[in-house]
CSV table of C-alpha atoms and ligand atoms in Angstrom, one decimal:
chain,number,residue,atom,x,y,z
N,9,MET,CA,119.8,92.4,131.2
N,10,PRO,CA,122.1,91.5,128.5
N,11,TYR,CA,121.4,92.9,124.6
N,12,ARG,CA,119.1,90.2,123.0
N,13,LEU,CA,119.5,90.7,119.4
N,14,LYS,CA,117.0,90.4,117.1
N,15,PRO,CA,116.0,87.5,114.5
N,16,CYS,CA,119.0,88.1,111.5
N,17,ASN,CA,121.0,86.5,108.4
N,18,ILE,CA,124.0,86.5,108.3
N,19,VAL,CA,125.0,86.3,104.1
N,20,ILE,CA,128.5,85.2,103.8
N,21,ILE,CA,129.8,86.1,100.6
N,22,GLY,CA,133.5,84.5,99.5
N,23,ALA,CA,132.0,81.9,101.8
N,24,SER,CA,134.8,78.9,100.7
N,25,GLY,CA,137.9,81.5,101.3
N,26,ASP,CA,140.3,81.0,103.6
N,27,LEU,CA,138.8,83.9,105.7
N,28,THR,CA,135.4,82.9,106.2
N,29,ARG,CA,137.6,79.4,107.4
N,30,ARG,CA,140.2,81.4,109.7
N,31,LYS,CA,138.3,84.2,111.4
N,32,LEU,CA,134.6,84.2,111.1
N,33,ILE,CA,133.0,81.5,111.4
N,34,PRO,CA,135.2,80.7,114.4
N,35,ALA,CA,134.1,84.2,115.5
N,36,LEU,CA,130.4,84.0,115.1
N,37,PHE,CA,130.7,80.1,117.0
N,38,SER,CA,132.2,81.6,119.4
N,39,LEU,CA,129.9,84.8,119.8
N,40,TYR,CA,126.7,81.7,119.3
N,41,CYS,CA,128.8,79.6,122.6
N,42,ASN,CA,127.9,83.0,124.8
N,43,ASP,CA,124.5,83.2,124.0
N,44,LEU,CA,125.1,86.4,122.2
N,45,LEU,CA,123.3,86.0,118.7
N,46,PRO,CA,120.2,85.9,118.4
N,47,ASP,CA,118.3,81.7,118.3
N,48,GLN,CA,116.5,82.9,115.0
N,49,ILE,CA,119.4,82.9,112.5
N,50,ALA,CA,121.1,81.4,109.7
N,51,ILE,CA,123.9,82.0,108.2
N,52,ILE,CA,124.4,81.7,104.4
N,53,GLY,CA,127.9,81.2,103.1
N,54,PHE,CA,128.1,82.5,99.1
N,55,ALA,CA,130.8,81.4,97.3
N,56,ARG,CA,131.4,79.9,93.4
N,57,SER,CA,132.5,76.8,94.4
N,58,ASP,CA,130.4,74.1,94.3
N,59,LEU,CA,129.0,73.3,97.8
N,60,ASP,CA,125.7,72.0,99.7
N,61,ASP,CA,124.3,72.4,102.8
N,62,LEU,CA,126.1,69.7,104.2
N,63,LYS,CA,130.2,70.0,102.1
N,64,PHE,CA,129.9,73.3,103.8
N,65,ARG,CA,129.5,72.3,107.2
N,66,ASP,CA,131.9,69.9,106.4
N,67,THR,CA,134.1,72.7,105.3
N,68,ILE,CA,133.4,74.5,108.7
N,69,VAL,CA,133.4,72.1,111.5
N,70,ARG,CA,137.4,71.8,111.7
N,71,TYR,CA,137.4,75.1,113.2
N,72,LEU,CA,134.9,75.6,115.5
N,73,THR,CA,136.9,75.7,118.8
N,74,CYS,CA,134.6,76.1,122.2
N,75,ARG,CA,136.9,78.9,123.4
N,76,TYR,CA,135.2,79.2,126.8
N,77,GLU,CA,134.8,76.7,129.5
N,78,LEU,CA,132.4,74.9,127.6
N,79,GLU,CA,131.7,70.5,128.8
N,80,GLN,CA,133.2,68.5,126.7
N,81,SER,CA,130.2,67.5,125.0
N,82,LYS,CA,128.0,71.0,125.4
N,83,CYS,CA,130.7,72.0,123.2
N,84,HIS,CA,129.2,69.1,120.5
N,85,GLU,CA,126.0,69.7,121.1
N,86,LYS,CA,126.8,73.8,120.6
N,87,MET,CA,128.7,72.6,117.8
N,88,ASN,CA,125.6,70.2,116.3
N,89,GLU,CA,123.3,73.0,116.8
N,90,PHE,CA,125.9,75.7,115.2
N,91,LEU,CA,126.3,73.3,112.2
N,92,ASN,CA,122.4,72.6,111.8
N,93,LYS,CA,122.4,76.9,111.0
N,94,CYS,CA,124.8,76.8,108.4
N,95,PHE,CA,123.7,77.0,105.0
N,96,TYR,CA,125.1,77.1,101.0
N,97,VAL,CA,124.4,78.7,97.7
N,98,CYS,CA,126.6,78.0,95.1
N,99,GLY,CA,126.2,81.6,92.2
N,100,ASN,CA,127.9,83.8,90.7
N,101,TYR,CA,129.3,86.9,92.7
N,102,ASN,CA,128.0,89.3,89.9
N,103,SER,CA,124.4,87.6,88.3
N,104,ILE,CA,121.2,88.8,89.8
N,105,ASP,CA,119.8,85.0,89.3
N,106,SER,CA,122.2,83.6,91.4
N,107,PHE,CA,121.0,86.4,94.2
N,108,ILE,CA,117.4,85.5,93.3
N,109,GLU,CA,118.3,82.8,93.5
N,110,LEU,CA,120.4,82.9,97.5
N,111,LYS,CA,116.9,85.3,98.8
N,112,ASP,CA,114.4,82.5,97.7
N,113,ARG,CA,116.4,80.7,100.0
N,114,ILE,CA,116.7,82.2,102.6
N,115,ARG,CA,112.9,82.0,102.3
N,116,GLU,CA,112.3,79.1,102.9
N,117,ILE,CA,115.1,78.9,105.8
N,118,GLY,CA,113.0,81.7,107.7
N,119,PHE,CA,114.1,84.2,108.2
N,120,SER,CA,113.1,86.3,104.9
N,121,GLU,CA,111.3,89.4,106.8
N,122,GLU,CA,114.2,89.6,109.4
N,123,ASN,CA,117.4,92.1,109.3
N,124,THR,CA,121.1,91.0,107.3
N,125,LEU,CA,124.5,91.6,107.3
N,126,PHE,CA,125.8,91.1,103.8
N,127,TYR,CA,130.0,90.1,104.9
N,128,MET,CA,132.4,90.5,101.6
N,129,ALA,CA,134.4,88.2,101.8
N,130,VAL,CA,136.3,88.1,98.5
N,131,PRO,CA,139.0,91.0,97.3
N,132,PRO,CA,137.1,94.2,96.2
N,133,SER,CA,137.1,93.8,92.3
N,134,ILE,CA,134.4,91.1,93.5
N,135,PHE,CA,133.2,92.7,96.1
N,136,ILE,CA,131.8,95.8,94.8
N,137,GLU,CA,130.1,93.3,91.7
N,138,SER,CA,128.4,91.1,94.6
N,139,ALA,CA,127.5,94.9,96.5
N,140,ASN,CA,125.4,95.1,93.0
N,141,SER,CA,123.9,92.3,92.8
N,142,ILE,CA,122.4,92.2,96.5
N,143,HIS,CA,121.7,96.2,95.6
N,144,HIS,CA,118.9,94.8,93.1
N,145,THR,CA,118.2,92.1,94.5
N,146,PHE,CA,117.7,93.0,97.8
N,147,THR,CA,118.2,96.5,99.8
N,148,LYS,CA,116.3,97.9,96.8
N,149,GLY,CA,113.8,100.3,97.8
N,150,ASN,CA,114.7,99.2,101.3
N,151,LYS,CA,117.7,101.0,102.5
N,152,LEU,CA,118.5,100.6,105.8
N,153,GLN,CA,116.1,100.6,108.1
N,154,ASN,CA,113.7,98.1,109.0
N,155,PRO,CA,114.3,95.0,108.3
N,156,TRP,CA,118.2,96.5,108.0
N,157,SER,CA,120.2,95.7,105.6
N,158,ARG,CA,124.1,96.2,106.9
N,159,ILE,CA,126.9,95.0,103.7
N,160,VAL,CA,130.8,93.9,105.9
N,161,ILE,CA,134.1,95.0,103.6
N,162,GLU,CA,137.5,94.2,104.4
N,163,LYS,CA,140.9,96.0,103.3
N,164,PRO,CA,142.0,97.0,101.2
N,165,PHE,CA,140.0,100.1,100.3
N,166,GLY,CA,142.2,100.3,97.2
N,167,ARG,CA,145.8,100.5,96.1
N,168,ASP,CA,146.2,104.6,96.5
N,169,SER,CA,144.4,107.3,97.4
N,170,GLU,CA,142.8,107.9,93.6
N,171,SER,CA,141.8,104.1,93.6
N,172,SER,CA,140.5,104.3,97.2
N,173,LYS,CA,138.2,107.1,96.1
N,174,LYS,CA,136.7,105.1,93.6
N,175,LEU,CA,135.6,102.5,95.5
N,176,ILE,CA,134.1,104.2,97.9
N,177,ASN,CA,132.4,106.4,94.9
N,178,SER,CA,130.6,103.2,93.0
N,179,LEU,CA,130.3,101.9,96.5
N,180,SER,CA,128.2,104.7,97.4
N,181,GLU,CA,126.4,104.3,94.2
N,182,ILE,CA,125.0,100.8,95.8
N,183,SER,CA,124.8,101.6,99.7
N,184,ASP,CA,124.1,104.7,101.7
N,185,GLU,CA,127.5,105.0,103.9
N,186,GLU,CA,125.9,104.5,107.2
N,187,GLN,CA,124.7,100.8,105.7
N,188,ILE,CA,128.6,100.3,104.9
N,189,TYR,CA,130.4,98.2,107.7
N,190,ARG,CA,134.7,99.2,107.0
N,191,ILE,CA,136.5,96.6,109.3
N,192,ASP,CA,140.2,97.4,110.5
N,193,HIS,CA,140.2,94.0,112.7
N,194,TYR,CA,143.1,95.7,114.7
N,195,LEU,CA,140.4,98.2,116.1
N,196,GLY,CA,138.7,95.2,117.4
N,197,LYS,CA,141.4,94.4,119.6
N,198,GLU,CA,141.1,95.0,122.9
N,199,VAL,CA,144.3,96.6,123.6
N,200,ILE,CA,143.3,98.7,120.7
N,201,GLN,CA,139.4,98.7,122.7
N,202,ASN,CA,141.2,100.8,126.0
N,203,VAL,CA,143.6,103.2,124.2
N,204,MET,CA,140.9,106.0,125.0
N,205,ILE,CA,139.5,104.4,127.3
N,206,LEU,CA,143.5,104.8,129.3
N,207,ARG,CA,143.7,108.7,127.9
N,208,PHE,CA,140.2,110.2,128.5
N,209,ALA,CA,139.1,107.9,131.3
N,210,ASN,CA,142.3,108.3,133.7
N,211,LEU,CA,143.8,111.9,134.9
N,212,ILE,CA,147.4,110.8,135.4
N,213,PHE,CA,148.3,110.7,131.3
N,214,GLU,CA,146.3,113.1,129.6
N,215,PRO,CA,148.2,116.3,130.8
N,216,LEU,CA,151.0,113.7,130.1
N,217,TRP,CA,150.6,113.2,126.7
N,218,ASN,CA,152.0,115.9,124.3
N,219,ASN,CA,155.5,117.5,123.1
N,220,ARG,CA,155.8,118.5,127.0
N,221,PHE,CA,156.3,115.5,127.9
N,222,ILE,CA,157.3,112.7,125.4
N,223,ASP,CA,160.1,112.1,123.3
N,224,SER,CA,158.7,109.5,121.0
N,225,ILE,CA,156.0,107.4,119.7
N,226,SER,CA,156.8,104.0,118.3
N,227,ILE,CA,154.4,101.6,117.0
N,228,SER,CA,155.2,98.7,115.9
N,229,TRP,CA,154.2,95.2,114.0
N,230,THR,CA,156.7,92.4,113.3
N,231,GLU,CA,155.1,88.6,112.1
N,232,LYS,CA,157.7,85.8,112.5
N,233,ILE,CA,156.2,84.1,109.7
N,234,GLY,CA,156.9,85.5,106.0
N,235,CYS,CA,154.2,85.5,103.3
N,236,GLU,CA,153.3,81.6,102.0
N,237,GLY,CA,150.3,81.0,100.5
N,238,ARG,CA,149.4,85.0,100.7
N,239,ALA,CA,152.2,85.6,98.1
N,240,GLY,CA,150.0,86.3,95.0
N,241,TYR,CA,148.1,88.7,97.0
N,242,PHE,CA,150.7,90.7,99.0
N,243,ASP,CA,152.9,91.2,95.9
N,244,ASN,CA,150.3,93.5,94.1
N,245,TYR,CA,150.6,95.4,97.9
N,246,GLY,CA,153.7,95.7,100.2
N,247,ILE,CA,153.7,96.3,103.7
N,248,ILE,CA,152.7,100.0,103.7
N,249,ARG,CA,149.5,99.0,101.7
N,250,ASP,CA,149.0,95.7,104.3
N,251,VAL,CA,149.8,96.6,107.5
N,252,MET,CA,150.6,100.6,108.1
N,253,GLN,CA,148.6,102.7,106.2
N,254,ASN,CA,145.5,100.5,107.8
N,255,HIS,CA,146.6,99.0,111.1
N,256,LEU,CA,149.0,101.9,112.1
N,257,LEU,CA,148.0,104.1,110.9
N,258,GLN,CA,144.6,103.9,113.3
N,259,ILE,CA,146.5,102.6,115.8
N,260,VAL,CA,148.8,106.6,115.4
N,261,ALA,CA,144.7,107.8,115.4
N,262,LEU,CA,143.7,106.4,118.5
N,263,VAL,CA,147.3,107.4,120.3
N,264,GLY,CA,147.1,111.2,119.0
N,265,MET,CA,143.6,112.1,118.3
N,266,GLU,CA,142.4,115.2,120.9
N,267,LYS,CA,139.1,114.1,122.6
N,268,PRO,CA,136.1,113.8,121.4
N,269,GLU,CA,132.9,115.2,122.7
N,270,ASN,CA,131.6,112.2,123.3
N,271,PHE,CA,131.8,108.6,123.4
N,272,SER,CA,130.2,108.8,119.9
N,273,ALA,CA,131.2,106.6,116.2
N,274,GLU,CA,131.1,110.2,114.4
N,275,CYS,CA,133.1,112.5,117.4
N,276,ILE,CA,135.5,110.2,117.2
N,277,CYS,CA,136.1,109.6,113.7
N,278,ASP,CA,136.3,113.2,113.2
N,279,LYS,CA,139.2,114.0,115.4
N,280,LYS,CA,140.5,110.5,114.5
N,281,VAL,CA,140.4,112.4,110.5
N,282,GLU,CA,141.5,116.0,111.5
N,283,LEU,CA,144.6,114.3,113.5
N,284,LEU,CA,145.5,111.8,110.2
N,285,LYS,CA,145.1,115.2,108.6
N,286,SER,CA,147.4,117.0,110.3
N,287,VAL,CA,150.4,113.7,109.7
N,288,ASN,CA,152.6,115.1,107.4
N,289,SER,CA,153.1,112.6,104.5
N,290,ILE,CA,156.0,109.9,103.9
N,291,ASP,CA,158.6,110.4,101.3
N,292,LEU,CA,161.4,108.5,99.9
N,293,ASP,CA,163.6,110.4,103.1
N,294,ASN,CA,161.9,109.2,106.3
N,295,ILE,CA,161.5,106.0,105.7
N,296,THR,CA,163.4,102.5,105.2
N,297,VAL,CA,162.0,99.5,103.1
N,298,GLY,CA,163.2,95.5,103.4
N,299,GLN,CA,162.6,92.5,102.1
N,300,TYR,CA,162.9,89.0,103.7
N,301,ALA,CA,166.4,87.1,102.1
N,302,ASN,CA,166.4,83.8,102.8
N,303,SER,CA,168.1,82.7,106.1
N,304,THR,CA,169.1,79.5,107.8
N,305,ILE,CA,167.3,79.3,111.7
N,306,ASN,CA,167.8,76.1,113.5
N,307,GLY,CA,169.3,73.8,110.6
N,308,LYS,CA,166.0,74.8,109.0
N,309,ASN,CA,165.8,76.7,105.1
N,310,GLU,CA,163.9,79.7,105.1
N,311,PRO,CA,162.9,80.9,101.9
N,312,GLY,CA,163.7,84.3,101.4
N,313,TYR,CA,160.2,85.9,99.9
N,314,LEU,CA,161.8,86.3,96.0
N,315,GLU,CA,161.9,82.4,96.5
N,316,ASP,CA,158.4,82.1,96.8
N,317,PRO,CA,156.6,80.7,93.4
N,318,ASP,CA,154.0,83.3,92.8
N,319,VAL,CA,156.5,86.0,93.3
N,320,PRO,CA,157.8,87.8,90.5
N,321,ASP,CA,161.7,87.1,90.2
N,322,ASP,CA,163.0,91.0,89.8
N,323,SER,CA,159.7,92.0,92.2
N,324,LEU,CA,161.0,95.1,94.4
N,325,THR,CA,157.2,94.6,96.8
N,326,GLU,CA,158.8,95.7,100.7
N,327,THR,CA,157.9,93.2,104.0
N,328,TYR,CA,159.4,95.7,106.0
N,329,ALA,CA,158.9,99.8,106.5
N,330,LYS,CA,160.1,101.7,108.7
N,331,ALA,CA,158.6,105.3,109.0
N,332,THR,CA,159.3,108.5,110.3
N,333,LEU,CA,156.0,110.2,110.5
N,334,ALA,CA,155.4,114.6,111.5
N,335,ILE,CA,152.5,114.9,113.7
N,336,ASN,CA,151.8,118.6,113.3
N,337,ASN,CA,149.6,120.0,114.8
N,338,ASP,CA,150.5,121.9,118.8
N,339,ARG,CA,150.2,118.7,120.9
N,340,TRP,CA,152.6,116.6,118.7
N,341,LYS,CA,154.8,119.0,116.6
N,342,GLY,CA,158.5,118.1,116.4
N,343,VAL,CA,157.9,114.4,118.5
N,344,PRO,CA,158.9,112.1,116.2
N,345,PHE,CA,156.4,109.0,115.5
N,346,TYR,CA,158.0,105.2,114.1
N,347,LEU,CA,156.4,102.7,112.9
N,348,THR,CA,157.2,99.7,111.9
N,349,ALA,CA,155.7,96.7,110.6
N,350,GLY,CA,158.1,94.1,109.1
N,351,LYS,CA,157.1,90.3,108.3
N,352,ALA,CA,159.7,87.4,108.4
N,353,MET,CA,161.5,89.3,110.8
N,354,SER,CA,162.7,87.5,114.6
N,355,THR,CA,159.8,88.2,117.2
N,356,SER,CA,155.7,88.4,116.3
N,357,MET,CA,154.4,91.0,118.6
N,358,THR,CA,152.6,94.7,118.5
N,359,GLU,CA,153.0,97.3,120.4
N,360,ILE,CA,152.4,101.4,121.1
N,361,ARG,CA,155.7,102.3,123.1
N,362,ILE,CA,155.4,105.6,124.6
N,363,SER,CA,158.6,107.6,125.4
N,364,PHE,CA,159.1,110.9,128.0
N,365,LYS,CA,161.4,113.0,128.5
N,366,LYS,CA,164.4,113.1,130.4
N,367,ILE,CA,164.6,114.5,133.6
N,368,SER,CA,166.1,117.9,133.1
N,369,ASN,CA,167.3,118.3,136.8
N,370,PRO,CA,168.2,115.8,138.1
N,371,ILE,CA,169.8,115.4,141.6
N,372,PHE,CA,170.0,112.0,142.6
N,373,ASN,CA,173.6,110.5,142.2
N,374,SER,CA,173.9,107.3,140.0
N,375,HIS,CA,175.6,105.0,138.5
N,376,GLY,CA,175.6,105.3,134.3
N,377,GLU,CA,172.4,107.6,133.4
N,378,ILE,CA,168.9,107.1,134.3
N,379,ASN,CA,166.4,105.9,132.0
N,380,SER,CA,163.1,108.3,131.1
N,381,ASN,CA,159.5,106.0,131.5
N,382,SER,CA,158.3,105.0,128.9
N,383,LEU,CA,154.8,103.4,129.2
N,384,VAL,CA,154.7,100.1,126.6
N,385,ILE,CA,151.5,99.0,125.3
N,386,ARG,CA,151.6,95.3,124.2
N,387,VAL,CA,148.9,94.6,122.7
N,388,GLN,CA,150.3,91.2,121.3
N,389,PRO,CA,150.9,88.4,122.5
N,390,ASN,CA,150.6,87.9,126.1
N,391,GLU,CA,148.3,91.9,126.3
N,392,ALA,CA,150.1,94.6,128.6
N,393,ILE,CA,150.4,98.0,130.2
N,394,GLU,CA,153.5,98.3,131.4
N,395,LEU,CA,155.2,101.8,132.5
N,396,ASN,CA,158.9,101.4,133.6
N,397,ILE,CA,159.6,103.7,136.2
N,398,ILE,CA,162.5,104.4,138.4
N,399,ASN,CA,163.0,103.3,141.2
N,400,LYS,CA,165.2,102.8,144.4
N,401,LEU,CA,166.6,99.2,145.1
N,402,PRO,CA,166.1,98.0,148.4
N,403,GLY,CA,169.2,97.8,150.0
N,404,LEU,CA,171.3,100.2,152.1
N,405,ASP,CA,172.8,102.8,149.2
N,406,GLN,CA,170.8,104.3,146.6
N,407,GLN,CA,170.8,102.5,143.4
N,408,LEU,CA,168.2,103.1,140.8
N,409,GLU,CA,166.6,101.4,138.5
N,410,GLU,CA,164.4,101.4,135.7
N,411,ALA,CA,161.7,98.8,137.6
N,412,LYS,CA,157.5,98.6,136.1
N,413,LEU,CA,154.7,98.8,137.0
N,414,ASN,CA,152.7,96.3,134.9
N,415,LEU,CA,149.5,95.5,134.3
N,416,HIS,CA,149.3,91.9,132.8
N,417,TYR,CA,146.2,90.8,131.3
N,418,ALA,CA,146.3,86.9,131.7
N,419,SER,CA,146.8,87.4,135.1
N,420,ALA,CA,144.7,89.9,136.2
N,421,PHE,CA,141.7,89.4,134.9
N,422,GLN,CA,139.6,86.2,133.8
N,423,GLN,CA,138.2,86.7,130.9
N,424,ILE,CA,138.3,85.5,128.4
N,425,VAL,CA,139.5,88.4,125.9
N,426,PRO,CA,137.6,87.6,123.1
N,427,ASP,CA,138.8,87.8,118.5
N,428,ALA,CA,138.8,90.8,117.1
N,429,TYR,CA,136.2,89.5,114.9
N,430,GLU,CA,133.8,88.2,117.4
N,431,ARG,CA,134.1,91.9,118.6
N,432,LEU,CA,133.8,93.7,115.4
N,433,ILE,CA,130.9,91.0,114.1
N,434,LEU,CA,128.9,92.3,117.1
N,435,ASP,CA,128.8,95.5,116.8
N,436,VAL,CA,127.4,95.5,113.3
N,437,LEU,CA,124.6,92.6,114.5
N,438,ARG,CA,123.8,95.5,117.6
N,439,GLY,CA,124.7,98.8,114.8
N,440,ASP,CA,127.5,100.3,116.8
N,441,ARG,CA,129.2,101.7,114.9
N,442,ASN,CA,132.6,102.9,116.8
N,443,LEU,CA,135.0,100.2,115.5
N,444,PHE,CA,134.5,101.1,111.3
N,445,ILE,CA,136.2,102.9,109.8
N,446,ARG,CA,134.8,105.8,107.4
N,447,ALA,CA,135.6,107.3,104.2
N,448,GLU,CA,136.5,110.5,105.3
N,449,GLU,CA,139.9,108.6,107.5
N,450,LEU,CA,140.3,106.2,104.6
N,451,GLU,CA,141.0,109.2,102.5
N,452,ALA,CA,143.1,110.8,105.2
N,453,SER,CA,145.5,107.6,105.9
N,454,TRP,CA,145.8,107.2,101.7
N,455,ASN,CA,147.0,110.6,101.9
N,456,ILE,CA,149.7,110.1,104.2
N,457,VAL,CA,151.2,107.0,102.0
N,458,THR,CA,150.8,107.8,98.9
N,459,PRO,CA,152.7,110.7,98.2
N,460,VAL,CA,155.9,107.5,98.9
N,461,LEU,CA,154.2,104.7,97.1
N,462,ASN,CA,154.0,106.5,94.4
N,463,ARG,CA,157.6,107.1,94.4
N,464,LEU,CA,158.9,103.8,95.0
N,465,GLU,CA,156.5,102.5,92.1
N,466,GLN,CA,158.1,104.7,89.0
N,467,GLU,CA,161.5,105.2,90.8
N,468,LYS,CA,162.0,101.6,90.9
N,469,ILE,CA,163.0,101.7,94.6
N,470,LYS,CA,165.6,98.4,95.1
N,471,PRO,CA,164.2,96.9,99.3
N,472,GLU,CA,167.1,96.2,101.0
N,473,PHE,CA,167.5,92.8,101.9
N,474,TYR,CA,168.0,91.1,105.9
N,475,ALA,CA,167.6,88.0,107.2
N,476,PHE,CA,164.7,86.0,107.5
N,477,GLY,CA,164.6,86.0,111.5
N,478,SER,CA,166.4,88.6,111.4
N,479,SER,CA,165.5,92.0,112.8
N,480,GLY,CA,165.7,94.5,109.0
N,481,PRO,CA,167.5,96.1,107.4
N,482,ILE,CA,170.9,96.6,109.0
S,268,BG6,C1,146.8,91.1,108.5
S,268,BG6,C2,147.1,92.0,107.0
S,268,BG6,O1,145.3,92.3,107.8
S,268,BG6,O2,146.3,91.8,109.7
S,268,BG6,C3,148.8,90.2,107.5
S,268,BG6,O3,146.8,91.0,105.7
S,268,BG6,C4,148.5,90.2,108.6
S,268,BG6,O4,149.3,90.5,106.6
S,268,BG6,C5,147.5,90.4,109.6
S,268,BG6,O5,149.7,89.1,108.9
S,268,BG6,C6,148.0,90.8,110.7
S,268,BG6,O6,147.0,90.0,111.8
S,268,BG6,P1,147.1,90.3,113.4
S,268,BG6,O7,145.5,90.3,113.7
S,268,BG6,O8,147.9,88.1,113.6
S,268,BG6,O9,148.1,90.3,114.1
């Protein structure tokens, strides 16, 4: 019996922005097509741009695609139904009057007494003022329960330990921690959700998941595109803040944590925090930083980071970082975790590679060295889990070769892999907090990167140049 949600409103603060169009609306539409949203739902965009309902619908309609198998005519029908549930209110984020207008509009639409999700698709400076306005108009005296109000916020959650703490404190004056859903969209990715299942629902991996058997763990995130169109934001953050502090450290936490007592958000969070607290903070001698420079690919000139009109000529912002983490606990002592994040690289790929130790006492004669086993968890593209084993090559002599035990999602499963936002939005509506970041996790992960961020900034460390489309600094 599918879980039916109660009627609710979804208010998107910052509805005229890129995140709304590219991620939120398509995810909501997919959920709608799958009958996972309640019939009585209103999606209300709120932003400063001067739009009305019809103009708002016009801005989002081309982002609606039927990902799931639906006949063309059915798809159009669904689109029209969905658009009729989308509304728009123009207002200022710090204006109580604008939020009163929003509240009146919701009442007019017809679900005023129902549950409301506020999605902050705006930068942190604006989400505090918006949350304040929401607090004064909507949630006052009605913090959580029935009807509920939940606030979703997107990273960046600060620039370092101190600013993150300030954000956490300002938000806690307005909302309870239980009302806040901090999104790291990597946690909504199918393969990332599978990491805990792989580790704790299979007997075969966990006994090997430690420094006796594992040599190193590499977690890599690379993207072929540069910072075009986002350089204004990116230059104030850099890749360590943009990807490493959140997506990659969340993966480290899931790969490295101890087994939680149960699958509740609290137990999972406790184990993640425990792991993150045992990671040594990164310093200059265990990181390399780079910045992409222009290059010519297939006859096309790809401009370097510094050529972007939104980037100052002398910017020292890193677009690539490779760090080695040491985890100071019994399970992981001596096992390096290599983290790589880079933009404008040769491939777009996210992968976790667990490299096992070499067999200590080989009994087979082989030409050359026998590789060790590795388990590769490919998050994207082409989701897969591959176990590299050593195998006898069929034939009359004894030749050993590496072979793969593969689980390729596209061929193994008929189901479409949902977009991370579909899963995360649905979880917020259900009140399931497992895949969201709690304040303690944020604090622990900022503590890992803040020392090196401070040194990079204070000592004005120049990143090494690497060619656009390459595999990073040499
Ligand atoms: C975002 C970063 O969090 O993740 C972007 O801000 C990055 O810089 C993006 O491009 C990558 O997400 P995905 O899901 O495309 O790997």
